[in-house]
Short mmCIF file of C-alpha atoms in Angstrom, two decimals:
data_model
loop_
_atom_site.label_atom_id
_atom_site.label_comp_id
_atom_site.label_asym_id
_atom_site.label_seq_id
_atom_site.Cartn_x
_atom_site.Cartn_y
_atom_site.Cartn_z
CA MET A 269 0.00 0.00 0.00
CA PHE A 270 2.72 2.46 0.93
CA LYS A 271 5.39 1.25 -1.45
CA TRP A 272 6.13 3.36 -4.51
CA ASP A 273 8.61 2.30 -7.14
CA VAL A 274 11.37 4.92 -7.31
CA VAL A 275 11.95 6.18 -10.87
CA TYR A 276 14.52 8.64 -12.22
CA ASP A 277 16.12 8.61 -8.76
CA GLY A 278 17.71 11.98 -8.12
CA LYS A 279 16.80 13.23 -11.60
CA THR A 280 14.01 15.10 -13.34
CA PRO A 281 11.99 12.92 -15.74
CA PRO A 282 12.86 13.50 -19.41
CA PRO A 283 10.34 15.55 -21.45
CA GLY A 284 7.23 13.54 -22.23
CA LYS A 285 7.93 10.84 -19.63
CA ALA A 286 5.28 10.22 -16.97
CA VAL A 287 5.44 9.04 -13.35
CA GLY A 288 2.53 6.76 -12.42
CA PRO A 289 0.35 6.78 -9.29
CA ARG A 290 2.31 3.95 -7.65
CA GLN A 291 5.67 5.46 -8.59
CA ARG A 292 7.61 8.36 -7.15
CA LEU A 293 10.66 10.51 -7.65
CA SER A 294 13.20 11.12 -4.90
CA TRP A 295 11.63 12.31 -1.66
CA GLY A 296 13.00 15.82 -2.15
CA ARG A 297 11.36 16.19 -5.55
CA THR A 298 8.20 14.51 -4.26
CA ALA A 299 8.01 17.09 -1.48
CA GLY A 300 8.40 19.88 -4.03
CA LEU A 301 5.55 18.48 -6.10
CA GLY A 302 3.44 18.19 -2.97
CA ALA A 303 4.05 21.87 -2.29
CA GLN A 304 2.81 22.70 -5.81
CA HIS A 305 -0.41 20.80 -5.11
CA VAL A 306 -0.89 22.76 -1.87
CA VAL A 307 -0.56 26.07 -3.69
CA ALA A 308 -2.91 24.91 -6.47
CA MET A 309 -5.72 23.96 -4.09
CA PHE A 310 -5.03 26.76 -1.65
CA GLY A 311 -7.18 29.66 -2.85
CA ALA A 312 -10.48 27.88 -3.47
CA THR A 313 -10.15 25.56 -0.46
CA PHE A 314 -10.26 28.39 2.05
CA VAL A 315 -12.34 30.87 0.03
CA PHE A 316 -15.40 28.61 -0.10
CA PRO A 317 -15.53 28.00 3.69
CA VAL A 318 -15.37 31.76 4.16
CA VAL A 319 -18.30 32.38 1.82
CA MET A 320 -20.25 29.55 3.50
CA GLY A 321 -19.61 31.06 6.94
CA LEU A 322 -17.52 28.12 8.17
CA ASP A 323 -14.02 28.08 9.66
CA PRO A 324 -11.23 28.14 7.02
CA ASN A 325 -8.63 26.69 9.39
CA LEU A 326 -10.83 23.69 10.05
CA ALA A 327 -11.51 23.33 6.31
CA ILE A 328 -7.82 23.32 5.45
CA MET A 329 -7.02 20.79 8.19
CA PHE A 330 -9.82 18.44 7.15
CA SER A 331 -8.91 18.79 3.48
CA GLY A 332 -5.59 17.17 4.38
CA ILE A 333 -7.16 14.46 6.53
CA CYS A 334 -9.84 13.72 3.93
CA THR A 335 -7.27 13.55 1.12
CA ILE A 336 -5.46 10.81 3.04
CA MET A 337 -8.79 9.00 3.53
CA PHE A 338 -9.49 9.21 -0.21
CA LEU A 339 -6.08 7.85 -1.16
CA LEU A 340 -6.44 4.93 1.25
CA ILE A 341 -9.92 3.99 0.04
CA THR A 342 -8.86 4.14 -3.62
CA ASN A 343 -5.78 2.02 -2.87
CA ASN A 344 -3.41 4.82 -3.96
CA MET A 345 -4.57 4.43 -7.56
CA VAL A 346 -6.50 7.69 -8.05
CA PRO A 347 -4.24 10.70 -7.43
CA SER A 348 -6.44 13.48 -6.12
CA TYR A 349 -6.64 16.27 -3.58
CA LEU A 350 -9.93 16.78 -1.75
CA GLY A 351 -10.46 20.50 -1.37
CA THR A 352 -13.56 22.37 -0.27
CA SER A 353 -16.53 21.75 -2.54
CA ALA A 354 -18.40 24.67 -4.09
CA SER A 355 -21.40 22.47 -4.89
CA PHE A 356 -23.14 23.31 -1.60
CA VAL A 357 -22.46 27.06 -1.52
CA ALA A 358 -25.85 28.01 -2.98
CA ALA A 359 -27.70 25.60 -0.66
CA VAL A 360 -25.83 27.00 2.34
CA ALA A 361 -26.89 30.52 1.35
CA ALA A 362 -30.49 29.31 1.15
CA ILE A 363 -30.26 27.64 4.57
CA ARG A 364 -28.96 30.81 6.17
CA SER A 365 -31.58 32.96 4.44
CA GLN A 366 -34.23 30.73 6.05
CA GLY A 367 -32.79 31.23 9.52
CA GLY A 368 -30.49 28.22 9.73
CA ASP A 369 -27.11 28.46 11.44
CA SER A 370 -23.78 26.71 10.92
CA SER A 371 -24.83 23.56 12.77
CA ASP A 372 -27.84 23.26 10.44
CA VAL A 373 -25.49 23.71 7.49
CA THR A 374 -23.06 20.98 8.55
CA GLY A 375 -25.89 18.63 9.54
CA ALA A 376 -27.49 18.86 6.12
CA ILE A 377 -24.14 18.42 4.37
CA LEU A 378 -23.30 15.41 6.57
CA VAL A 379 -26.45 13.64 5.36
CA ALA A 380 -25.59 14.54 1.76
CA GLY A 381 -22.14 13.02 2.30
CA LEU A 382 -23.66 9.77 3.55
CA VAL A 383 -25.99 9.67 0.53
CA LEU A 384 -23.00 10.15 -1.77
CA ALA A 385 -21.10 7.39 0.07
CA ALA A 386 -24.07 5.01 -0.36
CA ILE A 387 -24.18 5.82 -4.09
CA GLY A 388 -20.46 5.08 -4.28
CA VAL A 389 -20.98 1.67 -2.69
CA ALA A 390 -23.82 0.92 -5.11
CA VAL A 391 -21.70 1.96 -8.10
CA HIS A 392 -18.79 -0.16 -6.87
CA PHE A 393 -20.87 -3.33 -6.74
CA ALA A 394 -23.49 -2.72 -9.44
CA GLY A 395 -21.59 -0.61 -11.96
CA THR A 396 -22.37 2.83 -13.36
CA ARG A 397 -25.12 1.92 -15.83
CA PHE A 398 -28.12 2.78 -13.62
CA LEU A 399 -26.47 6.02 -12.47
CA HIS A 400 -25.90 7.15 -16.05
CA LYS A 401 -29.50 6.27 -16.93
CA LEU A 402 -30.96 8.27 -14.02
CA LEU A 403 -28.58 11.20 -14.47
CA PRO A 404 -27.69 11.47 -18.16
CA PRO A 405 -25.45 14.38 -19.22
CA ALA A 406 -28.45 16.52 -20.15
CA VAL A 407 -29.81 16.34 -16.59
CA THR A 408 -26.44 16.56 -14.84
CA GLY A 409 -25.49 19.66 -16.81
CA ALA A 410 -28.82 21.32 -15.98
CA VAL A 411 -28.47 20.66 -12.24
CA VAL A 412 -24.89 21.92 -12.09
CA MET A 413 -25.92 25.01 -14.05
CA LEU A 414 -28.83 25.92 -11.78
CA ILE A 415 -26.65 25.38 -8.68
CA GLY A 416 -24.06 27.85 -9.95
CA PHE A 417 -26.36 30.54 -11.28
CA ASN A 418 -28.53 30.38 -8.16
CA LEU A 419 -25.61 32.09 -6.40
CA ALA A 420 -25.86 35.33 -8.38
CA PRO A 421 -28.01 37.11 -5.73
CA VAL A 422 -25.43 36.22 -3.05
CA VAL A 423 -22.75 38.13 -4.94
CA ALA A 424 -25.06 41.03 -5.74
CA GLY A 425 -26.49 41.35 -2.25
CA THR A 426 -23.65 40.36 0.09
CA TYR A 427 -20.13 40.69 -1.28
CA TRP A 428 -20.12 43.14 -4.19
CA PRO A 429 -21.73 46.07 -2.29
CA GLN A 430 -19.04 45.96 0.43
CA ASP A 431 -16.52 47.55 -1.95
CA GLN A 432 -17.58 47.56 -5.60
CA TRP A 433 -14.39 49.04 -7.04
CA ILE A 434 -12.08 46.60 -5.25
CA ALA A 435 -14.41 43.82 -6.37
CA LEU A 436 -14.19 44.98 -9.99
CA LEU A 437 -10.40 45.24 -9.90
CA THR A 438 -10.04 41.81 -8.25
CA ALA A 439 -12.38 40.16 -10.77
CA THR A 440 -10.52 41.78 -13.66
CA PHE A 441 -7.16 40.60 -12.34
CA MET A 442 -8.43 37.07 -11.71
CA ILE A 443 -9.81 36.70 -15.23
CA ALA A 444 -6.62 38.05 -16.79
CA ALA A 445 -4.42 35.83 -14.60
CA ALA A 446 -6.43 32.66 -15.31
CA VAL A 447 -6.29 33.13 -19.07
CA LEU A 448 -3.10 35.04 -19.80
CA LEU A 449 -0.56 33.66 -17.30
CA PRO A 450 1.33 30.58 -18.47
CA GLY A 451 0.87 27.03 -17.18
CA PHE A 452 0.94 26.60 -13.43
CA TRP A 453 0.48 30.33 -12.70
CA GLY A 454 -2.85 30.36 -14.49
CA ARG A 455 -3.96 27.42 -12.36
CA ILE A 456 -3.50 29.37 -9.14
CA ALA A 457 -5.34 32.48 -10.35
CA VAL A 458 -7.65 32.44 -7.31
CA PHE A 459 -4.68 32.54 -4.94
CA LEU A 460 -2.98 35.31 -6.94
CA ALA A 461 -6.23 37.30 -7.04
CA LEU A 462 -6.47 37.08 -3.24
CA ILE A 463 -2.98 38.52 -2.87
CA PHE A 464 -3.70 41.21 -5.46
CA GLY A 465 -6.99 42.16 -3.80
CA TYR A 466 -5.38 42.31 -0.38
CA LEU A 467 -2.66 44.67 -1.67
CA VAL A 468 -5.09 46.92 -3.53
CA SER A 469 -7.36 47.10 -0.47
CA TRP A 470 -4.42 48.05 1.73
CA LEU A 471 -3.37 50.78 -0.72
CA ALA A 472 -6.96 52.07 -0.81
CA ASP A 473 -6.92 52.33 2.99
CA VAL A 474 -3.68 54.30 2.87
CA ILE A 475 -4.80 56.63 0.07
CA PHE A 476 -8.54 57.06 0.64
CA GLY A 477 -9.02 56.08 4.29
CA ASP A 478 -12.05 54.24 5.70
CA ILE A 479 -14.92 53.08 3.53
CA THR A 480 -18.59 53.19 4.55
CA SER A 481 -20.41 50.11 3.33
CA PHE A 482 -22.69 47.29 4.43
CA VAL A 483 -20.93 44.78 6.72
CA PRO A 484 -22.84 41.47 7.09
CA ALA A 485 -21.47 40.84 10.60
CA ALA A 486 -22.75 44.23 11.78
CA GLY A 487 -25.99 44.04 9.79
CA GLU A 488 -25.73 47.67 8.70
CA GLU A 489 -23.57 50.21 6.91
CA VAL A 490 -20.55 51.23 9.00
CA ALA A 491 -17.28 53.07 8.44
CA HIS A 492 -14.37 50.61 8.53
CA GLN A 493 -10.96 49.86 7.12
CA ARG A 494 -10.87 47.45 4.22
CA VAL A 495 -8.00 45.47 5.75
CA ASP A 496 -8.39 44.82 9.48
CA TRP A 497 -5.68 42.60 10.95
CA SER A 498 -6.49 43.27 14.59
CA GLY A 499 -7.37 39.61 15.04
CA VAL A 500 -4.17 38.42 13.36
CA SER A 501 -1.79 39.89 15.91
CA SER A 502 -3.65 38.27 18.82
CA ALA A 503 -3.93 34.82 17.21
CA ASP A 504 -1.58 32.00 18.25
CA TRP A 505 0.88 30.42 15.86
CA ILE A 506 0.03 26.85 16.89
CA GLY A 507 -3.27 25.46 18.14
CA PHE A 508 -6.39 23.58 17.18
CA PRO A 509 -9.08 25.50 15.29
CA SER A 510 -11.28 27.28 17.79
CA GLY A 511 -13.31 30.42 18.33
CA THR A 512 -16.80 31.42 17.29
CA LEU A 513 -18.25 31.83 13.81
CA ALA A 514 -20.12 34.94 12.71
CA ASP A 515 -23.50 33.38 13.60
CA GLY A 516 -22.39 32.57 17.15
CA VAL A 517 -21.80 28.84 16.61
CA SER A 518 -18.45 27.42 17.72
CA ALA A 519 -15.97 26.80 14.90
CA VAL A 520 -15.75 23.14 15.95
CA HIS A 521 -19.31 22.01 16.56
CA SER A 522 -21.67 19.08 16.28
CA PRO A 523 -24.26 19.18 13.50
CA SER A 524 -28.02 19.48 13.85
CA PHE A 525 -30.53 18.08 11.39
CA SER A 526 -33.55 19.54 9.62
CA PHE A 527 -35.41 17.70 6.86
CA THR A 528 -36.11 20.96 5.02
CA PHE A 529 -32.44 21.95 4.99
CA ILE A 530 -31.37 18.44 3.99
CA LEU A 531 -33.57 18.67 0.90
CA LEU A 532 -31.84 21.93 0.00
CA VAL A 533 -28.37 20.36 -0.13
CA LEU A 534 -29.16 16.99 -1.73
CA PRO A 535 -28.93 18.38 -5.31
CA GLY A 536 -25.27 19.07 -4.56
CA VAL A 537 -24.77 15.30 -4.49
CA ILE A 538 -25.47 15.21 -8.23
CA ALA A 539 -22.75 17.80 -8.80
CA LEU A 540 -20.30 15.79 -6.70
CA ILE A 541 -21.08 12.63 -8.67
CA ALA A 542 -20.34 14.53 -11.88
CA GLU A 543 -17.12 15.99 -10.45
CA ASN A 544 -15.80 12.68 -9.16
CA THR A 545 -16.74 10.79 -12.30
CA GLY A 546 -15.07 13.42 -14.45
CA HIS A 547 -11.99 13.40 -12.24
CA VAL A 548 -11.53 9.62 -12.44
CA LYS A 549 -12.03 9.67 -16.21
CA ALA A 550 -9.55 12.53 -16.61
CA VAL A 551 -6.90 10.78 -14.50
CA ALA A 552 -7.47 7.52 -16.40
CA GLU A 553 -6.98 9.33 -19.69
CA MET A 554 -3.77 10.98 -18.49
CA THR A 555 -2.23 7.89 -16.88
CA GLY A 556 -3.48 5.30 -19.36
CA ASP A 557 -4.76 3.14 -16.47
CA ASP A 558 -8.17 1.49 -16.39
CA LEU A 559 -9.72 3.20 -13.36
CA ASP A 560 -13.34 2.13 -13.90
CA PRO A 561 -13.03 -0.40 -11.01
CA TYR A 562 -12.18 2.54 -8.74
CA MET A 563 -15.09 4.78 -9.82
CA GLY A 564 -17.36 3.65 -6.99
CA ARG A 565 -14.53 3.85 -4.50
CA ALA A 566 -13.78 7.44 -5.50
CA ILE A 567 -17.42 8.54 -5.21
CA GLY A 568 -17.86 6.73 -1.90
CA ALA A 569 -14.58 8.06 -0.51
CA ASP A 570 -15.61 11.64 -1.24
CA GLY A 571 -18.96 11.01 0.44
CA LEU A 572 -17.35 9.58 3.57
CA ALA A 573 -14.84 12.43 3.65
CA THR A 574 -17.61 15.03 3.38
CA ALA A 575 -19.62 13.37 6.17
CA PHE A 576 -16.54 13.01 8.39
CA ALA A 577 -15.50 16.65 8.02
CA SER A 578 -19.05 17.91 8.56
CA ALA A 579 -19.39 15.90 11.77
CA PHE A 580 -16.88 18.28 13.37
CA GLY A 581 -18.04 21.50 11.68
CA GLY A 582 -15.74 21.22 8.65
CA SER A 583 -16.52 21.95 5.01
CA PRO A 584 -17.67 19.48 2.31
CA THR A 585 -14.99 18.10 0.02
CA THR A 586 -14.54 17.24 -3.63
CA THR A 587 -11.78 16.28 -6.04
CA TYR A 588 -10.00 19.36 -7.37
CA ALA A 589 -9.55 20.27 -11.02
CA GLU A 590 -6.75 22.63 -10.00
CA ASN A 591 -4.62 19.64 -9.04
CA ILE A 592 -5.47 17.87 -12.29
CA GLY A 593 -3.96 20.91 -13.95
CA VAL A 594 -0.71 20.44 -12.01
CA MET A 595 -0.57 16.77 -13.04
CA SER A 596 -1.32 17.65 -16.64
CA ALA A 597 1.53 20.18 -16.68
CA THR A 598 4.09 17.96 -14.91
CA ARG A 599 2.94 14.47 -16.04
CA ILE A 600 3.70 13.28 -12.52
CA TYR A 601 0.76 11.38 -11.03
CA SER A 602 2.46 9.97 -7.94
CA THR A 603 0.10 9.64 -4.99
CA ALA A 604 3.13 10.04 -2.71
CA ALA A 605 3.11 13.77 -3.56
CA TYR A 606 -0.50 14.01 -2.42
CA TYR A 607 0.34 12.55 0.98
CA PHE A 608 2.93 15.29 1.42
CA ALA A 609 0.41 17.94 0.32
CA ALA A 610 -2.16 16.57 2.77
CA LEU A 611 0.29 16.74 5.70
CA VAL A 612 1.17 20.36 4.83
CA ALA A 613 -2.55 21.23 4.82
CA VAL A 614 -3.01 19.65 8.27
CA PHE A 615 -0.14 21.74 9.66
CA LEU A 616 -1.65 24.91 8.11
CA GLY A 617 -4.96 24.07 9.74
CA LEU A 618 -3.21 23.95 13.10
CA CYS A 619 -2.01 27.56 12.71
CA PRO A 620 -4.68 29.94 14.10
CA LYS A 621 -2.73 32.94 12.81
CA PHE A 622 -3.20 31.65 9.26
CA GLY A 623 -6.94 31.38 9.91
CA ALA A 624 -7.05 34.94 11.19
CA VAL A 625 -5.41 36.18 7.97
CA VAL A 626 -8.03 34.30 5.93
CA ASN A 627 -10.92 35.66 8.01
CA ALA A 628 -9.60 39.18 7.40
CA ILE A 629 -10.03 38.94 3.61
CA PRO A 630 -11.76 42.21 2.62
CA GLY A 631 -15.37 41.91 1.47
CA GLY A 632 -14.58 43.59 -1.83
CA VAL A 633 -11.94 40.97 -2.60
CA LEU A 634 -14.46 38.19 -1.95
CA GLY A 635 -16.91 40.03 -4.19
CA GLY A 636 -14.48 40.02 -7.10
CA ILE A 637 -13.50 36.39 -6.65
CA THR A 638 -17.00 35.01 -6.13
CA VAL A 639 -18.49 36.83 -9.12
CA VAL A 640 -16.09 34.82 -11.29
CA LEU A 641 -16.14 31.53 -9.38
CA TYR A 642 -19.92 31.34 -9.11
CA GLY A 643 -20.29 31.99 -12.81
CA MET A 644 -17.74 29.29 -13.54
CA ILE A 645 -19.71 26.79 -11.45
CA GLY A 646 -22.77 27.45 -13.56
CA LEU A 647 -20.86 27.23 -16.82
CA VAL A 648 -19.51 23.81 -15.84
CA GLY A 649 -23.06 22.64 -16.54
CA ALA A 650 -22.80 23.98 -20.08
CA LYS A 651 -19.40 22.29 -20.37
CA ILE A 652 -21.00 18.95 -19.49
CA TRP A 653 -23.55 19.49 -22.28
CA VAL A 654 -20.92 20.39 -24.84
CA GLU A 655 -18.53 17.54 -23.99
CA ASN A 656 -21.35 14.98 -24.17
CA HIS A 657 -22.88 16.43 -27.38
CA VAL A 658 -26.29 17.02 -25.79
CA ASP A 659 -28.67 17.73 -28.68
CA PHE A 660 -30.99 20.67 -27.96
CA GLY A 661 -32.75 20.06 -31.23
CA ASP A 662 -34.35 17.23 -29.27
CA PRO A 663 -37.43 18.65 -27.46
CA VAL A 664 -36.91 16.18 -24.59
CA ASN A 665 -33.72 18.03 -23.69
CA ILE A 666 -34.79 21.62 -24.23
CA VAL A 667 -38.38 21.42 -22.91
CA GLY A 668 -37.83 18.73 -20.30
CA LEU A 669 -35.10 20.74 -18.54
CA ALA A 670 -36.33 24.32 -19.05
CA ALA A 671 -38.67 24.61 -16.07
CA GLY A 672 -36.17 23.08 -13.63
CA ILE A 673 -33.44 25.53 -14.60
CA ILE A 674 -35.63 28.61 -14.22
CA VAL A 675 -37.06 27.40 -10.90
CA GLY A 676 -33.55 26.73 -9.58
CA VAL A 677 -31.96 29.96 -10.79
CA GLY A 678 -34.93 32.14 -9.86
CA ASN A 679 -35.50 30.62 -6.39
CA VAL A 680 -39.13 29.80 -7.22
CA THR A 681 -40.87 28.32 -4.16
CA LEU A 682 -43.60 25.70 -3.80
CA VAL A 683 -45.36 25.98 -0.41
CA PHE A 684 -46.88 22.80 1.04
CA THR A 685 -47.66 23.86 4.62
CA ASP A 686 -46.71 26.69 6.96
CA ASP A 687 -43.72 24.63 8.08
CA PHE A 688 -42.60 22.99 4.85
CA GLU A 689 -41.79 24.35 1.42
CA LEU A 690 -39.53 23.47 -1.50
CA GLY A 691 -37.75 26.05 -3.56
CA GLY A 692 -34.71 27.10 -5.51
CA ILE A 693 -32.11 24.41 -6.02
CA ALA A 694 -34.08 21.56 -4.41
CA LEU A 695 -37.28 22.14 -6.37
CA GLY A 696 -35.38 22.93 -9.57
CA THR A 697 -33.45 19.67 -9.36
CA ILE A 698 -36.58 17.62 -8.69
CA LEU A 699 -38.36 19.19 -11.65
CA ALA A 700 -35.37 18.84 -13.98
CA ILE A 701 -35.04 15.11 -13.22
CA GLY A 702 -38.79 14.45 -13.06
CA TYR A 703 -39.81 16.34 -16.20
CA TYR A 704 -36.91 14.91 -18.20
CA HIS A 705 -37.78 11.30 -17.43
CA MET A 706 -41.50 12.02 -17.77
CA VAL A 707 -41.01 12.74 -21.48
CA ALA A 708 -37.79 10.86 -22.27
CA TRP A 709 -39.66 7.60 -22.94
CA LYS A 710 -41.34 9.34 -25.87
CA ARG A 711 -38.03 10.07 -27.56
CA PRO A 712 -37.73 8.26 -30.90
CA HIS A 713 -34.89 5.79 -31.19
CA SER A 714 -33.09 8.16 -33.56
CA HIS A 715 -32.79 10.68 -30.70
CA SER A 716 -30.90 8.39 -28.32
CA THR A 717 -27.91 9.97 -26.64
CA ASP A 718 -25.30 8.13 -28.70
CA GLU A 719 -27.03 8.62 -32.05
CA GLY A 720 -27.74 12.25 -31.23
CA ALA A 721 -24.05 12.75 -30.61
CA GLU A 722 -23.23 11.04 -33.91
CA GLU A 723 -25.68 13.30 -35.74
CA VAL A 724 -24.07 16.42 -34.23
CA THR A 725 -20.66 15.12 -35.26
CA ARG A 726 -21.87 14.58 -38.85
CA GLN A 727 -23.30 18.10 -39.01
CA LEU A 728 -20.05 19.58 -37.76
#
């Protein structure tokens, strides 16, 4: 299990040569690669806990622990880092808007993690055929899209108004960095945008002084500095994550459970299935290994990791595309590097001063980053459609999914009783799946997924 064949000992692999999951370079080079993976996952892994109102130190620490869990369950055959998932951000915003606190958030996500783990077990023993039939690319893309675009009001109402000009500058820098910077630097655009936004905010404080804007913690408009590091100086260098979140719940806490809130987060499970499936397929394509036998393990491992982290107040996890980018650039897929990255993340999570720096991220910086990230989440749904050649000349696809997308994006609500209602992401997902399968049986044979893809290919 923990034996890697040493290749190119003491040397850098020649151009075009790959290092497999069960191989490694010298420990020094392996440590360097692990550090690259830490930097790649860094920005998004602690930004998403912040926007969900959870503790970033705890999220970083559990990302390391959960990565080790994932590697063990997949028998060191699926190189991956489990960072904080964005799939539940919209649901968390909905929970908080309905009066839920952080314990309600982590309780709902814990149940979603257990559901994902159960699906992973089923896929491992029964195969992926039923899963693909229930959630074809047309449906999966629609659900991921409505999850992402449902977040637009959060940006418009919470983060952007705190400092619109810093938000605009940060978003502009992030887009330019992600597209224009070469290779690895483009992959860490979120991290670079955080640094840029921090510096610009500090300069704005020096040049223009305090800003008067809405502060969510205060619940009103107040005059304040953009960068406030008063909590950084008093934080310890070493210690377990502690303290109190903005809603008064302890950073490390036990979850509480509400059926209504659980329904809000369950659509995120579909997004996680899509992410994990895509990750395993991408790694298999890069390494040349047949990883289909590990598909169920990967899905189940992510589910268990999400449930485990949430049980202590941590953030949900998912496989990270940022780290796929590092592997694609280096052609080094050694899982040994991921163990090193995971240990570094655990040590960072045990540094309260690091958490204080993260919690001090100016609201305008978060506004600029989230306006890009949330849009990207939604567009991943379109990417799923494009990559799977979903034919929107087929009325089953365009009509069957239309209502679900609008309900999810627009936060349409269906009230059952005074105490129970469905809306937004949960209702949109149910309608997208239900309406699609309600009419899919009527599809002529010529409009099957495979033949539809072939027809699109012929037209192109």
